[in-house]
PDB file of C-alpha atoms and ligand atoms in Angstrom:
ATOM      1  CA  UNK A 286       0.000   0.000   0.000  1.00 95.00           C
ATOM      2  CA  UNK A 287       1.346   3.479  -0.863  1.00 97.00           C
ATOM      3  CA  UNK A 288       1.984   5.603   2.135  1.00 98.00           C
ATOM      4  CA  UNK A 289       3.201   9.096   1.891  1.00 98.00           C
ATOM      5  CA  UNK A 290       5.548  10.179   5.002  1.00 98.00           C
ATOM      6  CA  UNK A 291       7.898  13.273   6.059  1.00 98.00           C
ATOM      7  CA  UNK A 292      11.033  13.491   4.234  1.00 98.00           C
ATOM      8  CA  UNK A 293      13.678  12.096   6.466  1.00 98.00           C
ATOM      9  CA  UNK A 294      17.586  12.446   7.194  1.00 98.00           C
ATOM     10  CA  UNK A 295      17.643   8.820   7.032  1.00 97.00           C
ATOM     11  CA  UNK A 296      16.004   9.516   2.905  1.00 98.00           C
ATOM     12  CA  UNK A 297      19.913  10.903   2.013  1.00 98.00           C
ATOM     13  CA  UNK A 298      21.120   7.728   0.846  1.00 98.00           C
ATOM     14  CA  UNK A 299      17.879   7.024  -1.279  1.00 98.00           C
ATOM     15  CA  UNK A 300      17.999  10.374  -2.788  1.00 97.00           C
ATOM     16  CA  UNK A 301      21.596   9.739  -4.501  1.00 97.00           C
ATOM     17  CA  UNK A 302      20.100   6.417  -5.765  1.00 97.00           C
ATOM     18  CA  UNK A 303      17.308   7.535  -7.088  1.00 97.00           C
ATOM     19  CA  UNK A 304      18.565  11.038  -8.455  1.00 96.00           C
ATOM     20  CA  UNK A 305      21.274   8.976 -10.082  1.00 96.00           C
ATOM     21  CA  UNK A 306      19.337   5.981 -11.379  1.00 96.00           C
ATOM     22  CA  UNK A 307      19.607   6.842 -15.310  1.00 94.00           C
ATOM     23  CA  UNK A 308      15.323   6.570 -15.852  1.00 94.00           C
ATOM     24  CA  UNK A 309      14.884   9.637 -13.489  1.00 95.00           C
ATOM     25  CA  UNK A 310      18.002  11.759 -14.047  1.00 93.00           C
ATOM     26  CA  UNK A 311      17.234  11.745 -17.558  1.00 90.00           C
ATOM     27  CA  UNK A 312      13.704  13.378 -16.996  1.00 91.00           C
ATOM     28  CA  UNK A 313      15.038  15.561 -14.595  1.00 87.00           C
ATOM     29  CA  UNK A 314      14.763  19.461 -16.426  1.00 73.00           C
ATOM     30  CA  UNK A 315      17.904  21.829 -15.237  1.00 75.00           C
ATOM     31  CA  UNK A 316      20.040  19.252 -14.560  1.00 76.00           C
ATOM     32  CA  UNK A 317      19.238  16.419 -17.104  1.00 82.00           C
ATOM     33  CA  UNK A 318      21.600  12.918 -17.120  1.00 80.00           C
ATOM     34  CA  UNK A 319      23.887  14.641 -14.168  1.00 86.00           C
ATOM     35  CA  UNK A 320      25.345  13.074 -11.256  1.00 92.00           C
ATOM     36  CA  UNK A 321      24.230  13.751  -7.602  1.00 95.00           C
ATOM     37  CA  UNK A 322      26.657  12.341  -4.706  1.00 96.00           C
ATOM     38  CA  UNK A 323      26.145  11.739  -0.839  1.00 97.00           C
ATOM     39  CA  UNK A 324      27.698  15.285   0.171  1.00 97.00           C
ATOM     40  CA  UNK A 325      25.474  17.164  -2.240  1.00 96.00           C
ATOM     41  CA  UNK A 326      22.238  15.143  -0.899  1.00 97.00           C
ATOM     42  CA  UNK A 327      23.850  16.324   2.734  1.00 98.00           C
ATOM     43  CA  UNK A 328      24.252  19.462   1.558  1.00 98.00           C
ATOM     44  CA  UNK A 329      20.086  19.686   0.028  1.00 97.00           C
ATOM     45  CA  UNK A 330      19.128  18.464   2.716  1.00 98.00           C
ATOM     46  CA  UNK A 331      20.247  20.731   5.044  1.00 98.00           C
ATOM     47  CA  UNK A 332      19.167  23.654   3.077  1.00 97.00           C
ATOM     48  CA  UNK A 333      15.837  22.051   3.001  1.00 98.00           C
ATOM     49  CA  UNK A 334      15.479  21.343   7.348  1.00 97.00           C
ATOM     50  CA  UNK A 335      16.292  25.233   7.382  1.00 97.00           C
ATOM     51  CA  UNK A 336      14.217  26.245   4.137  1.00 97.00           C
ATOM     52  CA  UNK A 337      10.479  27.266   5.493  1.00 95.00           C
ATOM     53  CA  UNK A 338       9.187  27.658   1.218  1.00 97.00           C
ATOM     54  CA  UNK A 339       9.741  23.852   0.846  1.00 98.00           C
ATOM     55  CA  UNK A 340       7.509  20.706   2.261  1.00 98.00           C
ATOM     56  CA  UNK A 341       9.276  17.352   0.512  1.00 98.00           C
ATOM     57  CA  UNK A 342       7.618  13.937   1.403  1.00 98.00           C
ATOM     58  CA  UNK A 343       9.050  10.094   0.705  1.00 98.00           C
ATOM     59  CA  UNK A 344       6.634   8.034  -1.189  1.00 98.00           C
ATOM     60  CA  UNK A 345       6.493   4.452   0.285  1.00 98.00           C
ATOM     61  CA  UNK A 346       5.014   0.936  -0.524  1.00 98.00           C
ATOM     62  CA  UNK A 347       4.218   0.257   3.207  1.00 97.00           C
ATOM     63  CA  UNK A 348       7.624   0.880   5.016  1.00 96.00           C
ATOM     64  CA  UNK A 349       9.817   1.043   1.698  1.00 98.00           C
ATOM     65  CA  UNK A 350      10.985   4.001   0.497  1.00 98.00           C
ATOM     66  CA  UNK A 351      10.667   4.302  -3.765  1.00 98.00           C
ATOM     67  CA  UNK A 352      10.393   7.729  -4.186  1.00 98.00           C
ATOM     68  CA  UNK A 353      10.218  11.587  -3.148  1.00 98.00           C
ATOM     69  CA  UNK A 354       7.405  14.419  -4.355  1.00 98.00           C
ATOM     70  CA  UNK A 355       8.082  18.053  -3.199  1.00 98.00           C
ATOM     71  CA  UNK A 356       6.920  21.395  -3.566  1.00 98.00           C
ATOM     72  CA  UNK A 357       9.688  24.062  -3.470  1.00 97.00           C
ATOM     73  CA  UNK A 358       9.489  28.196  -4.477  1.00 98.00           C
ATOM     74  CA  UNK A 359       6.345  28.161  -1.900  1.00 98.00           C
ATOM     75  CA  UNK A 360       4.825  31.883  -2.107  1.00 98.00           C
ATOM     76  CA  UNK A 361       2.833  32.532   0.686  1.00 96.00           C
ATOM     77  CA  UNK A 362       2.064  35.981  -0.824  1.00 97.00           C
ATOM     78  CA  UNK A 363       1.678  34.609  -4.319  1.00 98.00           C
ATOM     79  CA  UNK A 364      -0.149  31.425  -3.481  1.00 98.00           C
ATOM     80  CA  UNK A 365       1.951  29.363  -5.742  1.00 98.00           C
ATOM     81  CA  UNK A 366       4.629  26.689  -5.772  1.00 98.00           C
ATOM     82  CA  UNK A 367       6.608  24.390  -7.663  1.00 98.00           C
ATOM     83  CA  UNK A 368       6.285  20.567  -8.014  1.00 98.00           C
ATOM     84  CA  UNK A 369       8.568  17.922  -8.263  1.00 97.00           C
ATOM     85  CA  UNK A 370       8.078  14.193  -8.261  1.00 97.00           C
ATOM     86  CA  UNK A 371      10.306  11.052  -8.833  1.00 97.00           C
ATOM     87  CA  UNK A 372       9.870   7.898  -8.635  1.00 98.00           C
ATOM     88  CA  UNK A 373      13.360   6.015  -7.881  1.00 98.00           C
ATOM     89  CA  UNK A 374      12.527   2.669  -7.828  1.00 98.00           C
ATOM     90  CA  UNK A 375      12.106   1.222 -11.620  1.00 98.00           C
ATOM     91  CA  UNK A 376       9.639  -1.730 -10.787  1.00 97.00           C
ATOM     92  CA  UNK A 377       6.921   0.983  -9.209  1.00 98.00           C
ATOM     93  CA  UNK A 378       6.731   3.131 -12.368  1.00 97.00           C
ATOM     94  CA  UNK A 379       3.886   2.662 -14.491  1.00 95.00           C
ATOM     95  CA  UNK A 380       1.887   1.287 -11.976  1.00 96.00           C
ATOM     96  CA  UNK A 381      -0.328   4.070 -10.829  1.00 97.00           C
ATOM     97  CA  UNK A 382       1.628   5.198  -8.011  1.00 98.00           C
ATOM     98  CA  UNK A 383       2.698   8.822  -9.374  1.00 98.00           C
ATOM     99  CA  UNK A 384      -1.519   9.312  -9.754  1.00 98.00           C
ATOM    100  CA  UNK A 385      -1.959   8.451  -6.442  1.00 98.00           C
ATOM    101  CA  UNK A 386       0.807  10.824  -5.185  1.00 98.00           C
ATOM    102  CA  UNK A 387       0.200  14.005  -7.527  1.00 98.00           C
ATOM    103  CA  UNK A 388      -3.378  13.819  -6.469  1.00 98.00           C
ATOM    104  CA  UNK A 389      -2.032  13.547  -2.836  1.00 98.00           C
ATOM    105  CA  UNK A 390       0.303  16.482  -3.284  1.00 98.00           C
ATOM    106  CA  UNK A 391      -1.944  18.534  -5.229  1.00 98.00           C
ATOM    107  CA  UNK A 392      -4.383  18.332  -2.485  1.00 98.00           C
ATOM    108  CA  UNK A 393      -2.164  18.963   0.249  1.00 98.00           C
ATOM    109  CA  UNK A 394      -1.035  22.611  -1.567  1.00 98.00           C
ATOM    110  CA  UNK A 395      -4.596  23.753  -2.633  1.00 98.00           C
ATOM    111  CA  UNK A 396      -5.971  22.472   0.989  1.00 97.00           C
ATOM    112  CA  UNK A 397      -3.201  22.447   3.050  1.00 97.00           C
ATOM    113  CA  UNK A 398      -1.169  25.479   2.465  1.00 97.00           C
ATOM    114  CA  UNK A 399      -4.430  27.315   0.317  1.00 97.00           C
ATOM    115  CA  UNK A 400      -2.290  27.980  -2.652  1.00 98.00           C
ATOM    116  CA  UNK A 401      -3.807  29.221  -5.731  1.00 98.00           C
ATOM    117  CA  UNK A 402      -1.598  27.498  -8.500  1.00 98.00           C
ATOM    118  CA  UNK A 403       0.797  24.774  -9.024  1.00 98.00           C
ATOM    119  CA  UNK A 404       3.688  24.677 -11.335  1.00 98.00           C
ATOM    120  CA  UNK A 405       5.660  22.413 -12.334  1.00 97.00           C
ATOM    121  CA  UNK A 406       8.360  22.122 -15.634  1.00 96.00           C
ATOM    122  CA  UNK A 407       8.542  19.098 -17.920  1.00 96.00           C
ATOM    123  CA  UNK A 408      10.679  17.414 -20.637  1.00 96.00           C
ATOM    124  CA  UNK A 409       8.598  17.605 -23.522  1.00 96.00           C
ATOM    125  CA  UNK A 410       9.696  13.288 -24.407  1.00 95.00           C
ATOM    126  CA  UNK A 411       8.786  12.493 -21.220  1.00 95.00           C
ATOM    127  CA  UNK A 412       5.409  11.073 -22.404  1.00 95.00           C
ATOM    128  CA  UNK A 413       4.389   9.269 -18.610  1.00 94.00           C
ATOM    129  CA  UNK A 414       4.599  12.359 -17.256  1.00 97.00           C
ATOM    130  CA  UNK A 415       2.757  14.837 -19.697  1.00 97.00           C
ATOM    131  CA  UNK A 416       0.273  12.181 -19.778  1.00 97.00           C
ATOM    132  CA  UNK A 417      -0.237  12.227 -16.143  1.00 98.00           C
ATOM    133  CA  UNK A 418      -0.207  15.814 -15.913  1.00 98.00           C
ATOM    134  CA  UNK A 419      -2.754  16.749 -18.251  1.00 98.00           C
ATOM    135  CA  UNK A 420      -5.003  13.813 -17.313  1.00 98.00           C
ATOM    136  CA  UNK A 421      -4.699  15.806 -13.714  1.00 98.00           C
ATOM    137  CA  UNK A 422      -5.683  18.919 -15.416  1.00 98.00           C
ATOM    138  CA  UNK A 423      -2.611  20.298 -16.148  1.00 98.00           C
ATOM    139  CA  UNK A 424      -2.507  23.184 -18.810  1.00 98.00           C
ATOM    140  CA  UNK A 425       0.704  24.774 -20.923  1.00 98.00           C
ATOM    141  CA  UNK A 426       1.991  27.656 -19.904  1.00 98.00           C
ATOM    142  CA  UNK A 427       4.816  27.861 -22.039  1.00 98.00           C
ATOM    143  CA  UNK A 428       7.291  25.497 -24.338  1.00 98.00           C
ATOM    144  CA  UNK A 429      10.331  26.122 -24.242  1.00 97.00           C
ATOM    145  CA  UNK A 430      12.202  25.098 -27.951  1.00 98.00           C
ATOM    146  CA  UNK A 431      15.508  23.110 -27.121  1.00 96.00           C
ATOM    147  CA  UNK A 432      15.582  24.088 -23.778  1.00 94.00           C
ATOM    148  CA  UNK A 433      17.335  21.344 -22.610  1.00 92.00           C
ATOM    149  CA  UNK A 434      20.894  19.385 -23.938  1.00 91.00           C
ATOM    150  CA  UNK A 435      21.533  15.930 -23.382  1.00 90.00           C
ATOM    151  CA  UNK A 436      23.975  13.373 -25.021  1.00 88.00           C
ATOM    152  CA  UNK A 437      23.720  15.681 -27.917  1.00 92.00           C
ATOM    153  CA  UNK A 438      20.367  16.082 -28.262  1.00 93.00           C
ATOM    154  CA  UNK A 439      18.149  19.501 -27.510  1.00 94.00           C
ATOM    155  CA  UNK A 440      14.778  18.702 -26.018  1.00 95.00           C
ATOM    156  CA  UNK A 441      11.680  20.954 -25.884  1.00 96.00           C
ATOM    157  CA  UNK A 442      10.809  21.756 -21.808  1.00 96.00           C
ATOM    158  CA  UNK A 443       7.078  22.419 -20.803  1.00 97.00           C
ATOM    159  CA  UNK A 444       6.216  24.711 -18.473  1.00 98.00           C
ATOM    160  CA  UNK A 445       2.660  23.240 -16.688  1.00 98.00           C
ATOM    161  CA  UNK A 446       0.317  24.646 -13.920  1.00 98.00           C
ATOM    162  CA  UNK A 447      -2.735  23.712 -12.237  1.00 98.00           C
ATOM    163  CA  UNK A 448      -5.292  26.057 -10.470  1.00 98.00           C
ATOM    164  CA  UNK A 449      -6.940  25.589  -7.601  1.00 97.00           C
ATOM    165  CA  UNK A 450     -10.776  25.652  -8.567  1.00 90.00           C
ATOM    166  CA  UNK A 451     -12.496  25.862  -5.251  1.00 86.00           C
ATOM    167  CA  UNK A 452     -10.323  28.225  -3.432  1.00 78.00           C
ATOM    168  CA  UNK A 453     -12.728  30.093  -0.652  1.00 67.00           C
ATOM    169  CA  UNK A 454      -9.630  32.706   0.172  1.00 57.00           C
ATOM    170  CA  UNK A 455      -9.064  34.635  -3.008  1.00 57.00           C
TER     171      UNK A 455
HETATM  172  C1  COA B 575       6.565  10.624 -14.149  1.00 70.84           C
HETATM  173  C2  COA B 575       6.201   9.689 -13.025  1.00 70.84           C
HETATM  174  C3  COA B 575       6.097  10.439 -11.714  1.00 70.84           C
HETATM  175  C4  COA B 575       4.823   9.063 -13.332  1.00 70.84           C
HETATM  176  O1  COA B 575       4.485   8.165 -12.311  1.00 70.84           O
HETATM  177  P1  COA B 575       4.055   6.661 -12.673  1.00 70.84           P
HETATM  178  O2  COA B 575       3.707   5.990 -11.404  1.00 70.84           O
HETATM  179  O3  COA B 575       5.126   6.045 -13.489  1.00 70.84           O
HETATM  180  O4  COA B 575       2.770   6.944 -13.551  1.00 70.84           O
HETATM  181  P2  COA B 575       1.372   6.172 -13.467  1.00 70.84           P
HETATM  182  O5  COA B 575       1.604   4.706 -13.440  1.00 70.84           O
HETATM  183  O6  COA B 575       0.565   6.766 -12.363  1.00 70.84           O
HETATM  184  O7  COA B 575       0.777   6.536 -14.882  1.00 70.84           O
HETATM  185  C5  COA B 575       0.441   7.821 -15.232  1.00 70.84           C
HETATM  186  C6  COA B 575      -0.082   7.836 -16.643  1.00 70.84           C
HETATM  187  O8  COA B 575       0.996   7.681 -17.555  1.00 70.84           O
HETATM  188  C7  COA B 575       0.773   6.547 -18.387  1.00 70.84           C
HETATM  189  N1  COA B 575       2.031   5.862 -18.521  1.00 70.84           N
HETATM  190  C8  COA B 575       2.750   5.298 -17.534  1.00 70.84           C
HETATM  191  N2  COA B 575       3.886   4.773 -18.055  1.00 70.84           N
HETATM  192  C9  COA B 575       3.843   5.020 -19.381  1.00 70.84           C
HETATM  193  C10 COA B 575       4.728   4.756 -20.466  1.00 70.84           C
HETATM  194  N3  COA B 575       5.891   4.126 -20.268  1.00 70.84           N
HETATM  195  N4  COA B 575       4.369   5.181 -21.706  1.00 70.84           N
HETATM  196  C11 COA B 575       3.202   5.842 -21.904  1.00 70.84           C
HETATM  197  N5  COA B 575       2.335   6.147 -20.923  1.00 70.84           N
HETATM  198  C12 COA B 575       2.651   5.721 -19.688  1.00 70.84           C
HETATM  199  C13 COA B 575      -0.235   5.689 -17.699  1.00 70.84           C
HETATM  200  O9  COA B 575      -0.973   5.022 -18.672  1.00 70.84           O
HETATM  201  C14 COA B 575      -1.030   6.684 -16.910  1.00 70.84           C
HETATM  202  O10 COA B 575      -2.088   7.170 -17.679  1.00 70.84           O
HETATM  203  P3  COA B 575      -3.546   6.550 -17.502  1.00 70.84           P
HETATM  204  O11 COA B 575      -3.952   6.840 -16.071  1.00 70.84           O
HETATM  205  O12 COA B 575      -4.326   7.292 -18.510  1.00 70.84           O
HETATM  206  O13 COA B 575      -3.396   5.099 -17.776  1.00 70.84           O
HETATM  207  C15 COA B 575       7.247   8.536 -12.862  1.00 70.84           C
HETATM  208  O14 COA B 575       7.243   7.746 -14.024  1.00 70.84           O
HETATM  209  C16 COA B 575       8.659   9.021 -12.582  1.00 70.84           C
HETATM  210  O15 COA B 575       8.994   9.312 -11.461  1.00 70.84           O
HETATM  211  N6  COA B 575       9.486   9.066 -13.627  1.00 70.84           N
HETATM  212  C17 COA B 575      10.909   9.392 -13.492  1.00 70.84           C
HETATM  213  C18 COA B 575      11.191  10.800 -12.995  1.00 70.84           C
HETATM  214  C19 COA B 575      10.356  11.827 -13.687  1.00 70.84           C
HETATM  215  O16 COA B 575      10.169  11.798 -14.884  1.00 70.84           O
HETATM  216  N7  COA B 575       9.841  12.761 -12.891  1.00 70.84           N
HETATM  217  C20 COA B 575       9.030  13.830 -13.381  1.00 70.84           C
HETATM  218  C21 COA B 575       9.863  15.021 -13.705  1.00 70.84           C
HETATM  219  S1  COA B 575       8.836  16.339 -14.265  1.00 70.84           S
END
């Protein structure tokens, strides 16, 4: 059963995996195909215990971590925020999970922390996840031509948003 929980010191180690397994780090936008190592992870996540416009969560199947979803660039005086989601483990992709969890996280920022919009940023190729993100409702904000090299290849970067519909506290 999935089972979303606080993101944890003891989450380091799975970070580097994960950010470093080749089927996320591809997908990942500003920093496509590059290498994370245990200091930097230190480093994040020591930024992020201090950082009060960031709420990250680990993404379990009962007590095993196999992923992390985040919202960073919180606005209180905007109302907005930026997603990120990943999930690390390759035998829990394409199972539903990442539905479960965006409509988890997307929740917990219009509900939680009443913010008005959602944004996230996408590589255009990475069909799972444009999929998922317009079936959520989703729209395009903006495509960015060749955006992004990799491996000597330019890719097209999407920049997605979704509003929160039954906001009371406009
Ligand atoms: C993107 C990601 C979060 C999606 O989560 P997921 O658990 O794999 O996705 P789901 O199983 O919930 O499927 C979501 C949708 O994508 C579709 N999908 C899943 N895998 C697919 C594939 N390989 N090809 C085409 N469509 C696919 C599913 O059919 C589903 O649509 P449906 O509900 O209409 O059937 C996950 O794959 C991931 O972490 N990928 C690596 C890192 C990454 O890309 N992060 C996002 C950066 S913006």
């Amino acid at each position: 059963m999935i089972k979303i929980r606080a993101h944890l010191p003891r989450d380091i180690a799975y970070r580097v995996k994960w950010l470093n397994n080749p089927n996320v780090s591809r997908f990942i936008g500003d920093r496509m195909g590059q290498k994370t190592s245990l200091r930097k992870e230190r480093e994040w996540f020591g930024d992020y215990q201090k950082a009060k416009n960031k709420k990250f969560f680990t993404i379990c199947d009962d007590s095993k971590p196999v992923g992390f979803v985040g919202l960073s660039n919180i606005s209180r005086a905007n109302k907005n925020a930026d997603l990120f989601i990943a999930i690390g483990e390759d035998d829990y992709r394409g199972r539903g999970v990442g539905k479960i969890v965006m409509e988890w996280i997307i929740d917990y920022g219009f509900k939680r922390l009443k913010l008005h919009k959602i944004n996230l940023g996408v590589i255009k190729d990475n069909i799972p996840a444009v999929k998922l993100y317009r079936a959520l409702g989703f729209v395009t904000e903006g495509e960015m031509k060749e955006e992004v090299f990799y491996k000597g290849k330019f890719y097209d970067f999407l920049s997605l948003a979704i509003f929160n519909k039954t906001e009371t506290n406009k």
